[in-house]
């Protein structure tokens, strides 16, 4: 993988805003691109497929053998835990998710985490960087079948057709843009759609209704399951076909990284991870539930009493349980540290997007940089 400088398109802001990317700010960057070989892309695709398989096995293991994991570590109400088991046993289908990989010194993708429930940076990965490639490098390829995968997945998940509601926090421009893009892929698949604020959903006797009084039968929610479980357990049990399905709550927390480490200690993609503080070494300390790199720290643990903080971020997730994941020394590219977001659509690898930062922790200030296959 290489990071190569390039001259931005003079009219790129107008072009990306015409595609609905009006919340880009300084987040989208065209001063450089990342270049991959075909072999590197094949390794990423294999790693993504294997990572998803291992995560599915980890969920099965938790539901079968880890009594109390959901109730005590994740603080999920008992009745919601029962609904999770029903959802998993019924094999309710998933639309999408995003693995965050860091390449080790030897080029092996290491799993940092899985954004299984509410991943964003979707529009820029699926559409915006493809437009950039077509304009700047039309003769080269890009690892990007995300859009086509989304359109097909709607048909696979809801073969009966019908209406789909899209709900989220509409005061957030990025969430609104992501919802509108996902709704457009559902419309392309032949569905009628409506985008609304999560707070506009009205729960009555186990059923949700939209502001027009229409029943909500299928709903994509860009709203974390752990928030829903905390705010309204009854809403989690409502008669709605949710996307993502509620079993994604078991995948979307970082405590599952410790289960992954126990089940697959020899996997080249899995980093050692612990629910309690190790005795020594360099680790990345992460809250079990957190977003956008908040409350993450890199710590050198010398003994039980002495710790040195190498890097850390602030945020609102500094309560509850933490995991300690073995630290991977990142390779800087022109002073930036990239993380590869590898998308899984309908259970299959579909493409990548790259975010980079000048610090070693990827957060909401990281910038998106396009890529090509050379």
mmCIF file of C-alpha atoms in Angstrom:
data_model
loop_
_atom_site.group_PDB
_atom_site.id
_atom_site.type_symbol
_atom_site.label_atom_id
_atom_site.label_comp_id
_atom_site.label_asym_id
_atom_site.label_seq_id
_atom_site.Cartn_x
_atom_site.Cartn_y
_atom_site.Cartn_z
ATOM 1 C CA UNK A 1 0.000 0.000 0.000
ATOM 2 C CA UNK A 2 1.249 3.449 -0.924
ATOM 3 C CA UNK A 3 0.026 6.972 -0.260
ATOM 4 C CA UNK A 4 0.568 9.139 -3.351
ATOM 5 C CA UNK A 5 0.011 12.924 -3.650
ATOM 6 C CA UNK A 6 -2.334 14.113 -6.384
ATOM 7 C CA UNK A 7 -3.852 17.418 -7.494
ATOM 8 C CA UNK A 8 -7.503 17.783 -6.340
ATOM 9 C CA UNK A 9 -10.184 18.265 -8.956
ATOM 10 C CA UNK A 10 -10.814 22.031 -9.216
ATOM 11 C CA UNK A 11 -14.601 21.585 -8.983
ATOM 12 C CA UNK A 12 -14.693 18.613 -6.613
ATOM 13 C CA UNK A 13 -16.843 20.340 -3.963
ATOM 14 C CA UNK A 14 -19.617 21.048 -6.439
ATOM 15 C CA UNK A 15 -19.413 17.499 -7.767
ATOM 16 C CA UNK A 16 -19.617 15.711 -4.429
ATOM 17 C CA UNK A 17 -22.361 17.999 -3.135
ATOM 18 C CA UNK A 18 -24.382 17.219 -6.261
ATOM 19 C CA UNK A 19 -24.270 13.578 -5.123
ATOM 20 C CA UNK A 20 -25.714 14.460 -1.717
ATOM 21 C CA UNK A 21 -22.402 14.753 0.145
ATOM 22 C CA UNK A 22 -23.165 18.181 1.578
ATOM 23 C CA UNK A 23 -21.766 17.391 5.046
ATOM 24 C CA UNK A 24 -18.171 16.820 3.891
ATOM 25 C CA UNK A 25 -16.537 19.886 5.506
ATOM 26 C CA UNK A 26 -12.793 19.178 5.633
ATOM 27 C CA UNK A 27 -13.447 15.461 6.022
ATOM 28 C CA UNK A 28 -13.147 14.539 2.335
ATOM 29 C CA UNK A 29 -9.586 14.975 1.014
ATOM 30 C CA UNK A 30 -8.292 14.746 -2.545
ATOM 31 C CA UNK A 31 -4.676 15.820 -2.022
ATOM 32 C CA UNK A 32 -3.605 12.162 -2.000
ATOM 33 C CA UNK A 33 -4.863 8.651 -2.652
ATOM 34 C CA UNK A 34 -3.925 5.169 -1.525
ATOM 35 C CA UNK A 35 -2.779 2.650 -4.085
ATOM 36 C CA UNK A 36 -3.100 -1.142 -3.676
ATOM 37 C CA UNK A 37 -1.937 -4.147 -5.622
ATOM 38 C CA UNK A 38 -4.390 -6.858 -6.616
ATOM 39 C CA UNK A 39 -2.782 -9.238 -4.113
ATOM 40 C CA UNK A 40 -3.286 -6.743 -1.275
ATOM 41 C CA UNK A 41 -6.964 -6.370 -2.141
ATOM 42 C CA UNK A 42 -7.400 -10.148 -2.238
ATOM 43 C CA UNK A 43 -5.839 -10.389 1.242
ATOM 44 C CA UNK A 44 -8.222 -7.729 2.535
ATOM 45 C CA UNK A 45 -11.196 -9.541 1.022
ATOM 46 C CA UNK A 46 -10.120 -12.845 2.572
ATOM 47 C CA UNK A 47 -9.551 -11.176 5.951
ATOM 48 C CA UNK A 48 -12.997 -9.570 5.853
ATOM 49 C CA UNK A 49 -14.749 -12.841 5.021
ATOM 50 C CA UNK A 50 -12.876 -14.710 7.742
ATOM 51 C CA UNK A 51 -13.458 -11.928 10.277
ATOM 52 C CA UNK A 52 -17.205 -12.090 9.700
ATOM 53 C CA UNK A 53 -17.197 -15.881 10.028
ATOM 54 C CA UNK A 54 -15.331 -15.633 13.335
ATOM 55 C CA UNK A 55 -17.694 -12.964 14.632
ATOM 56 C CA UNK A 56 -20.699 -15.171 13.811
ATOM 57 C CA UNK A 57 -19.080 -18.061 15.675
ATOM 58 C CA UNK A 58 -18.375 -15.761 18.613
ATOM 59 C CA UNK A 59 -22.041 -14.729 18.795
ATOM 60 C CA UNK A 60 -23.109 -18.382 18.739
ATOM 61 C CA UNK A 61 -20.592 -19.154 21.504
ATOM 62 C CA UNK A 62 -21.833 -16.271 23.664
ATOM 63 C CA UNK A 63 -25.475 -17.310 23.323
ATOM 64 C CA UNK A 64 -24.710 -20.963 24.075
ATOM 65 C CA UNK A 65 -21.978 -20.862 26.684
ATOM 66 C CA UNK A 66 -21.419 -17.350 28.076
ATOM 67 C CA UNK A 67 -24.210 -17.162 30.641
ATOM 68 C CA UNK A 68 -24.598 -13.633 31.939
ATOM 69 C CA UNK A 69 -22.466 -12.008 29.220
ATOM 70 C CA UNK A 70 -25.333 -9.945 27.797
ATOM 71 C CA UNK A 71 -27.014 -9.264 31.138
ATOM 72 C CA UNK A 72 -23.995 -8.353 33.263
ATOM 73 C CA UNK A 73 -21.231 -7.189 30.908
ATOM 74 C CA UNK A 74 -23.451 -5.433 28.373
ATOM 75 C CA UNK A 75 -26.213 -4.518 30.885
ATOM 76 C CA UNK A 76 -29.001 -5.648 28.548
ATOM 77 C CA UNK A 77 -32.450 -6.165 30.142
ATOM 78 C CA UNK A 78 -33.441 -9.817 30.473
ATOM 79 C CA UNK A 79 -36.465 -9.550 28.169
ATOM 80 C CA UNK A 80 -34.308 -7.952 25.455
ATOM 81 C CA UNK A 81 -31.776 -10.800 25.813
ATOM 82 C CA UNK A 82 -34.591 -13.215 25.032
ATOM 83 C CA UNK A 83 -35.479 -11.246 21.903
ATOM 84 C CA UNK A 84 -31.825 -11.337 20.813
ATOM 85 C CA UNK A 85 -31.802 -15.130 21.046
ATOM 86 C CA UNK A 86 -35.042 -15.342 19.046
ATOM 87 C CA UNK A 87 -33.619 -13.050 16.365
ATOM 88 C CA UNK A 88 -30.413 -15.089 16.074
ATOM 89 C CA UNK A 89 -32.231 -18.435 15.971
ATOM 90 C CA UNK A 90 -34.565 -17.088 13.288
ATOM 91 C CA UNK A 91 -31.515 -16.054 11.205
ATOM 92 C CA UNK A 92 -32.851 -12.538 10.690
ATOM 93 C CA UNK A 93 -30.763 -11.077 7.871
ATOM 94 C CA UNK A 94 -28.275 -8.235 8.163
ATOM 95 C CA UNK A 95 -27.783 -5.424 5.652
ATOM 96 C CA UNK A 96 -24.277 -4.167 6.353
ATOM 97 C CA UNK A 97 -21.348 -3.635 8.702
ATOM 98 C CA UNK A 98 -17.792 -2.282 8.604
ATOM 99 C CA UNK A 99 -14.617 -3.856 9.929
ATOM 100 C CA UNK A 100 -11.824 -1.494 10.884
ATOM 101 C CA UNK A 101 -8.448 -2.993 9.988
ATOM 102 C CA UNK A 102 -4.926 -1.783 10.537
ATOM 103 C CA UNK A 103 -2.163 -3.291 8.430
ATOM 104 C CA UNK A 104 0.681 -4.666 10.526
ATOM 105 C CA UNK A 105 4.318 -4.240 9.495
ATOM 106 C CA UNK A 106 4.105 -7.478 7.494
ATOM 107 C CA UNK A 107 0.926 -6.373 5.690
ATOM 108 C CA UNK A 108 -1.550 -8.565 7.607
ATOM 109 C CA UNK A 109 -4.918 -6.866 8.336
ATOM 110 C CA UNK A 110 -5.537 -6.778 12.088
ATOM 111 C CA UNK A 111 -9.103 -6.422 13.403
ATOM 112 C CA UNK A 112 -9.411 -3.273 15.492
ATOM 113 C CA UNK A 113 -13.196 -3.547 15.832
ATOM 114 C CA UNK A 114 -16.417 -4.278 13.960
ATOM 115 C CA UNK A 115 -18.935 -1.489 13.428
ATOM 116 C CA UNK A 116 -21.789 -3.954 13.222
ATOM 117 C CA UNK A 117 -24.839 -1.846 14.042
ATOM 118 C CA UNK A 118 -24.662 1.785 12.885
ATOM 119 C CA UNK A 119 -21.582 2.301 10.678
ATOM 120 C CA UNK A 120 -21.330 5.553 8.750
ATOM 121 C CA UNK A 121 -18.748 6.846 6.200
ATOM 122 C CA UNK A 122 -20.916 4.893 3.750
ATOM 123 C CA UNK A 123 -21.835 7.441 1.070
ATOM 124 C CA UNK A 124 -18.228 8.510 0.611
ATOM 125 C CA UNK A 125 -17.046 4.882 0.380
ATOM 126 C CA UNK A 126 -19.770 3.706 -1.990
ATOM 127 C CA UNK A 127 -20.327 6.712 -4.287
ATOM 128 C CA UNK A 128 -17.998 9.678 -3.733
ATOM 129 C CA UNK A 129 -14.662 7.901 -4.078
ATOM 130 C CA UNK A 130 -15.964 6.012 -7.133
ATOM 131 C CA UNK A 131 -16.827 9.315 -8.836
ATOM 132 C CA UNK A 132 -13.311 10.549 -7.973
ATOM 133 C CA UNK A 133 -11.760 7.439 -9.535
ATOM 134 C CA UNK A 134 -13.835 7.781 -12.704
ATOM 135 C CA UNK A 135 -12.746 11.411 -13.065
ATOM 136 C CA UNK A 136 -9.073 11.069 -12.090
ATOM 137 C CA UNK A 137 -8.121 7.438 -12.857
ATOM 138 C CA UNK A 138 -10.760 6.092 -15.278
ATOM 139 C CA UNK A 139 -8.465 3.316 -16.529
ATOM 140 C CA UNK A 140 -7.874 1.830 -13.069
ATOM 141 C CA UNK A 141 -10.099 -0.182 -10.760
ATOM 142 C CA UNK A 142 -11.276 0.323 -7.198
ATOM 143 C CA UNK A 143 -12.326 -2.239 -4.603
ATOM 144 C CA UNK A 144 -15.907 -1.029 -4.440
ATOM 145 C CA UNK A 145 -19.075 -3.026 -5.005
ATOM 146 C CA UNK A 146 -20.817 -1.423 -2.024
ATOM 147 C CA UNK A 147 -23.672 0.304 -3.851
ATOM 148 C CA UNK A 148 -24.609 -2.714 -5.946
ATOM 149 C CA UNK A 149 -24.426 -4.925 -2.862
ATOM 150 C CA UNK A 150 -26.812 -2.677 -0.943
ATOM 151 C CA UNK A 151 -29.383 -2.624 -3.745
ATOM 152 C CA UNK A 152 -29.354 -6.414 -4.024
ATOM 153 C CA UNK A 153 -29.465 -6.924 -0.258
ATOM 154 C CA UNK A 154 -32.737 -5.033 0.102
ATOM 155 C CA UNK A 155 -34.298 -7.510 -2.318
ATOM 156 C CA UNK A 156 -32.800 -10.462 -0.441
ATOM 157 C CA UNK A 157 -33.918 -9.259 3.001
ATOM 158 C CA UNK A 158 -37.443 -8.199 2.029
ATOM 159 C CA UNK A 159 -38.408 -10.324 -1.013
ATOM 160 C CA UNK A 160 -42.057 -9.463 -0.393
ATOM 161 C CA UNK A 161 -41.421 -5.793 -1.210
ATOM 162 C CA UNK A 162 -43.396 -2.972 0.396
ATOM 163 C CA UNK A 163 -42.556 0.118 2.420
ATOM 164 C CA UNK A 164 -39.412 0.754 4.485
ATOM 165 C CA UNK A 165 -39.056 3.487 7.097
ATOM 166 C CA UNK A 166 -35.628 4.991 7.789
ATOM 167 C CA UNK A 167 -35.176 6.464 11.260
ATOM 168 C CA UNK A 168 -32.293 8.211 12.992
ATOM 169 C CA UNK A 169 -31.090 11.373 14.694
ATOM 170 C CA UNK A 170 -31.866 13.897 11.965
ATOM 171 C CA UNK A 171 -30.180 16.758 13.811
ATOM 172 C CA UNK A 172 -26.905 15.075 12.827
ATOM 173 C CA UNK A 173 -26.019 15.952 9.214
ATOM 174 C CA UNK A 174 -23.892 12.853 8.674
ATOM 175 C CA UNK A 175 -26.617 10.530 9.965
ATOM 176 C CA UNK A 176 -29.210 12.293 7.815
ATOM 177 C CA UNK A 177 -27.010 11.980 4.724
ATOM 178 C CA UNK A 178 -26.377 8.293 5.434
ATOM 179 C CA UNK A 179 -30.100 7.600 5.900
ATOM 180 C CA UNK A 180 -30.995 9.429 2.697
ATOM 181 C CA UNK A 181 -28.370 7.507 0.755
ATOM 182 C CA UNK A 182 -29.533 4.158 2.130
ATOM 183 C CA UNK A 183 -33.127 5.094 1.335
ATOM 184 C CA UNK A 184 -32.065 5.822 -2.252
ATOM 185 C CA UNK A 185 -30.563 2.332 -2.568
ATOM 186 C CA UNK A 186 -33.845 0.842 -1.302
ATOM 187 C CA UNK A 187 -35.782 2.934 -3.820
ATOM 188 C CA UNK A 188 -33.486 1.653 -6.566
ATOM 189 C CA UNK A 189 -34.377 -1.853 -5.391
ATOM 190 C CA UNK A 190 -38.072 -1.059 -5.865
ATOM 191 C CA UNK A 191 -39.196 -0.068 -2.357
ATOM 192 C CA UNK A 192 -41.088 2.994 -1.239
ATOM 193 C CA UNK A 193 -39.308 4.800 1.591
ATOM 194 C CA UNK A 194 -39.777 7.445 4.241
ATOM 195 C CA UNK A 195 -36.997 9.096 6.282
ATOM 196 C CA UNK A 196 -37.973 10.391 9.723
ATOM 197 C CA UNK A 197 -36.519 11.275 13.100
ATOM 198 C CA UNK A 198 -36.248 8.438 15.610
ATOM 199 C CA UNK A 199 -38.219 10.480 18.143
ATOM 200 C CA UNK A 200 -41.146 10.669 15.717
ATOM 201 C CA UNK A 201 -41.842 6.939 16.072
ATOM 202 C CA UNK A 202 -44.916 6.364 18.239
ATOM 203 C CA UNK A 203 -45.134 3.107 20.224
ATOM 204 C CA UNK A 204 -48.650 1.830 20.948
ATOM 205 C CA UNK A 205 -49.474 -1.648 22.268
ATOM 206 C CA UNK A 206 -46.355 -3.263 20.842
ATOM 207 C CA UNK A 207 -46.574 -1.539 17.445
ATOM 208 C CA UNK A 208 -44.803 1.523 16.056
ATOM 209 C CA UNK A 209 -46.552 4.177 13.975
ATOM 210 C CA UNK A 210 -45.119 7.101 11.993
ATOM 211 C CA UNK A 211 -46.395 10.710 12.364
ATOM 212 C CA UNK A 212 -49.019 10.081 9.665
ATOM 213 C CA UNK A 213 -50.421 7.187 11.692
ATOM 214 C CA UNK A 214 -49.124 4.553 9.291
ATOM 215 C CA UNK A 215 -47.824 1.331 10.878
ATOM 216 C CA UNK A 216 -44.049 0.836 10.773
ATOM 217 C CA UNK A 217 -43.532 -2.743 9.590
ATOM 218 C CA UNK A 218 -39.950 -2.561 8.286
ATOM 219 C CA UNK A 219 -37.510 -0.036 9.642
ATOM 220 C CA UNK A 220 -33.856 0.681 9.093
ATOM 221 C CA UNK A 221 -32.621 2.548 12.164
ATOM 222 C CA UNK A 222 -29.388 4.479 12.321
ATOM 223 C CA UNK A 223 -29.651 4.425 16.093
ATOM 224 C CA UNK A 224 -27.614 2.148 18.387
ATOM 225 C CA UNK A 225 -29.329 -0.898 19.820
ATOM 226 C CA UNK A 226 -27.728 -0.300 23.215
ATOM 227 C CA UNK A 227 -29.421 3.111 23.364
ATOM 228 C CA UNK A 228 -32.761 1.552 22.445
ATOM 229 C CA UNK A 229 -32.359 -1.189 25.059
ATOM 230 C CA UNK A 230 -31.611 1.433 27.693
ATOM 231 C CA UNK A 231 -34.332 3.895 26.691
ATOM 232 C CA UNK A 232 -37.194 1.577 25.739
ATOM 233 C CA UNK A 233 -36.996 -2.211 26.268
ATOM 234 C CA UNK A 234 -40.633 -2.383 25.149
ATOM 235 C CA UNK A 235 -39.663 -0.710 21.877
ATOM 236 C CA UNK A 236 -37.014 -3.407 21.304
ATOM 237 C CA UNK A 237 -39.764 -6.023 21.528
ATOM 238 C CA UNK A 238 -42.165 -4.259 19.152
ATOM 239 C CA UNK A 239 -43.587 -5.983 16.085
ATOM 240 C CA UNK A 240 -41.128 -4.477 13.583
ATOM 241 C CA UNK A 241 -38.618 -6.026 11.176
ATOM 242 C CA UNK A 242 -35.593 -3.984 12.223
ATOM 243 C CA UNK A 243 -32.389 -3.409 10.352
ATOM 244 C CA UNK A 244 -29.945 -4.015 11.712
ATOM 245 C CA UNK A 245 -31.483 -7.060 13.491
ATOM 246 C CA UNK A 246 -31.234 -6.995 17.267
ATOM 247 C CA UNK A 247 -28.616 -9.780 17.405
ATOM 248 C CA UNK A 248 -26.182 -7.193 16.051
ATOM 249 C CA UNK A 249 -26.163 -5.783 19.599
ATOM 250 C CA UNK A 250 -23.943 -8.731 20.571
ATOM 251 C CA UNK A 251 -21.548 -7.994 17.692
ATOM 252 C CA UNK A 252 -21.392 -4.222 17.999
ATOM 253 C CA UNK A 253 -19.841 -4.038 21.468
ATOM 254 C CA UNK A 254 -16.096 -4.298 22.009
ATOM 255 C CA UNK A 255 -16.354 -6.942 24.741
ATOM 256 C CA UNK A 256 -16.756 -9.465 21.922
ATOM 257 C CA UNK A 257 -13.116 -8.766 21.011
ATOM 258 C CA UNK A 258 -12.071 -10.660 24.158
ATOM 259 C CA UNK A 259 -14.283 -13.602 23.150
ATOM 260 C CA UNK A 260 -12.753 -13.517 19.677
ATOM 261 C CA UNK A 261 -9.292 -13.590 21.249
ATOM 262 C CA UNK A 262 -10.223 -16.633 23.375
ATOM 263 C CA UNK A 263 -11.803 -18.579 20.509
ATOM 264 C CA UNK A 264 -9.246 -17.806 17.793
ATOM 265 C CA UNK A 265 -5.884 -17.218 19.500
ATOM 266 C CA UNK A 266 -3.908 -18.351 16.433
ATOM 267 C CA UNK A 267 -5.792 -16.306 13.832
ATOM 268 C CA UNK A 268 -3.448 -13.859 12.066
ATOM 269 C CA UNK A 269 -6.245 -11.264 12.086
ATOM 270 C CA UNK A 270 -7.150 -11.375 15.797
ATOM 271 C CA UNK A 271 -5.312 -9.338 18.429
ATOM 272 C CA UNK A 272 -5.098 -10.536 22.042
ATOM 273 C CA UNK A 273 -7.771 -8.747 24.042
ATOM 274 C CA UNK A 274 -8.788 -8.855 27.718
ATOM 275 C CA UNK A 275 -11.651 -7.663 29.889
ATOM 276 C CA UNK A 276 -9.298 -6.853 32.770
ATOM 277 C CA UNK A 277 -6.056 -4.908 32.787
ATOM 278 C CA UNK A 278 -3.013 -7.024 31.793
ATOM 279 C CA UNK A 279 0.094 -7.043 33.952
ATOM 280 C CA UNK A 280 2.429 -5.574 31.339
ATOM 281 C CA UNK A 281 2.682 -4.535 27.710
ATOM 282 C CA UNK A 282 1.248 -1.868 25.410
ATOM 283 C CA UNK A 283 -2.525 -1.957 24.961
ATOM 284 C CA UNK A 284 -5.356 0.067 23.530
ATOM 285 C CA UNK A 285 -7.983 0.608 26.226
ATOM 286 C CA UNK A 286 -11.500 0.946 24.773
ATOM 287 C CA UNK A 287 -14.951 1.283 26.348
ATOM 288 C CA UNK A 288 -17.232 -1.668 25.633
ATOM 289 C CA UNK A 289 -19.667 0.794 24.040
ATOM 290 C CA UNK A 290 -18.201 3.896 22.400
ATOM 291 C CA UNK A 291 -18.254 5.748 19.104
ATOM 292 C CA UNK A 292 -15.952 7.788 16.872
ATOM 293 C CA UNK A 293 -12.840 6.946 18.894
ATOM 294 C CA UNK A 294 -14.106 8.573 22.083
ATOM 295 C CA UNK A 295 -12.485 7.672 25.452
ATOM 296 C CA UNK A 296 -9.821 5.498 23.818
ATOM 297 C CA UNK A 297 -6.280 5.477 25.166
ATOM 298 C CA UNK A 298 -2.997 3.791 24.302
ATOM 299 C CA UNK A 299 -1.233 2.724 27.488
ATOM 300 C CA UNK A 300 2.108 1.177 28.302
ATOM 301 C CA UNK A 301 1.493 -0.980 31.380
ATOM 302 C CA UNK A 302 4.748 -1.586 33.240
ATOM 303 C CA UNK A 303 3.291 -3.196 36.346
ATOM 304 C CA UNK A 304 0.130 -3.074 38.444
ATOM 305 C CA UNK A 305 0.952 0.386 39.735
ATOM 306 C CA UNK A 306 2.748 2.099 36.855
ATOM 307 C CA UNK A 307 1.095 3.037 33.570
ATOM 308 C CA UNK A 308 2.182 5.522 30.904
ATOM 309 C CA UNK A 309 -0.475 7.035 28.652
ATOM 310 C CA UNK A 310 0.873 7.362 25.100
ATOM 311 C CA UNK A 311 -2.263 8.819 23.495
ATOM 312 C CA UNK A 312 -5.895 9.319 24.479
ATOM 313 C CA UNK A 313 -9.157 10.917 23.414
ATOM 314 C CA UNK A 314 -11.970 12.450 25.430
ATOM 315 C CA UNK A 315 -15.679 11.771 25.173
ATOM 316 C CA UNK A 316 -18.872 10.718 26.897
ATOM 317 C CA UNK A 317 -18.261 6.966 27.140
ATOM 318 C CA UNK A 318 -15.990 6.839 30.190
ATOM 319 C CA UNK A 319 -18.367 4.724 32.279
ATOM 320 C CA UNK A 320 -18.911 0.982 32.303
ATOM 321 C CA UNK A 321 -16.605 -1.819 31.221
ATOM 322 C CA UNK A 322 -13.425 -1.541 29.145
ATOM 323 C CA UNK A 323 -11.370 -3.938 27.052
ATOM 324 C CA UNK A 324 -7.596 -3.992 26.656
ATOM 325 C CA UNK A 325 -6.582 -4.855 23.099
ATOM 326 C CA UNK A 326 -2.954 -5.491 22.236
ATOM 327 C CA UNK A 327 -1.510 -2.436 20.530
ATOM 328 C CA UNK A 328 -0.422 -2.594 16.906
ATOM 329 C CA UNK A 329 2.310 -0.134 16.013
ATOM 330 C CA UNK A 330 0.894 1.695 12.986
ATOM 331 C CA UNK A 331 2.916 2.462 9.879
ATOM 332 C CA UNK A 332 2.850 6.205 9.111
ATOM 333 C CA UNK A 333 2.203 7.283 5.523
ATOM 334 C CA UNK A 334 3.443 10.840 5.013
ATOM 335 C CA UNK A 335 2.796 11.465 8.700
ATOM 336 C CA UNK A 336 -0.725 10.014 8.611
ATOM 337 C CA UNK A 337 -2.059 6.832 10.186
ATOM 338 C CA UNK A 338 -4.659 5.096 7.991
ATOM 339 C CA UNK A 339 -7.376 2.692 9.085
ATOM 340 C CA UNK A 340 -9.029 0.564 6.422
ATOM 341 C CA UNK A 341 -12.795 0.273 6.749
ATOM 342 C CA UNK A 342 -13.794 -2.962 5.015
ATOM 343 C CA UNK A 343 -17.503 -3.275 4.286
ATOM 344 C CA UNK A 344 -19.538 -6.443 4.597
ATOM 345 C CA UNK A 345 -22.827 -6.203 2.669
ATOM 346 C CA UNK A 346 -25.360 -9.010 2.894
ATOM 347 C CA UNK A 347 -22.750 -11.179 4.606
ATOM 348 C CA UNK A 348 -20.158 -10.736 1.837
ATOM 349 C CA UNK A 349 -17.079 -8.471 1.477
ATOM 350 C CA UNK A 350 -17.963 -5.535 -0.763
ATOM 351 C CA UNK A 351 -15.285 -2.813 -0.720
ATOM 352 C CA UNK A 352 -13.208 -0.470 1.405
ATOM 353 C CA UNK A 353 -12.903 3.143 2.518
ATOM 354 C CA UNK A 354 -9.843 4.639 4.195
ATOM 355 C CA UNK A 355 -9.759 7.202 7.000
ATOM 356 C CA UNK A 356 -6.511 8.702 8.200
ATOM 357 C CA UNK A 357 -5.419 10.837 11.120
ATOM 358 C CA UNK A 358 -2.294 12.623 12.285
ATOM 359 C CA UNK A 359 -2.623 10.871 15.647
ATOM 360 C CA UNK A 360 -2.650 7.125 16.241
ATOM 361 C CA UNK A 361 -6.300 6.971 17.318
ATOM 362 C CA UNK A 362 -8.935 7.242 14.591
ATOM 363 C CA UNK A 363 -11.701 9.626 15.697
ATOM 364 C CA UNK A 364 -14.375 11.884 14.210
ATOM 365 C CA UNK A 365 -11.670 14.310 13.058
ATOM 366 C CA UNK A 366 -10.116 11.703 10.762
ATOM 367 C CA UNK A 367 -10.188 12.385 7.031
ATOM 368 C CA UNK A 368 -11.445 10.155 4.210
ATOM 369 C CA UNK A 369 -8.982 9.481 1.379
ATOM 370 C CA UNK A 370 -9.896 7.575 -1.826
ATOM 371 C CA UNK A 371 -8.038 4.595 -3.274
ATOM 372 C CA UNK A 372 -7.346 2.719 -6.500
ATOM 373 C CA UNK A 373 -6.010 -0.685 -7.495
ATOM 374 C CA UNK A 374 -2.882 -0.270 -9.603
#
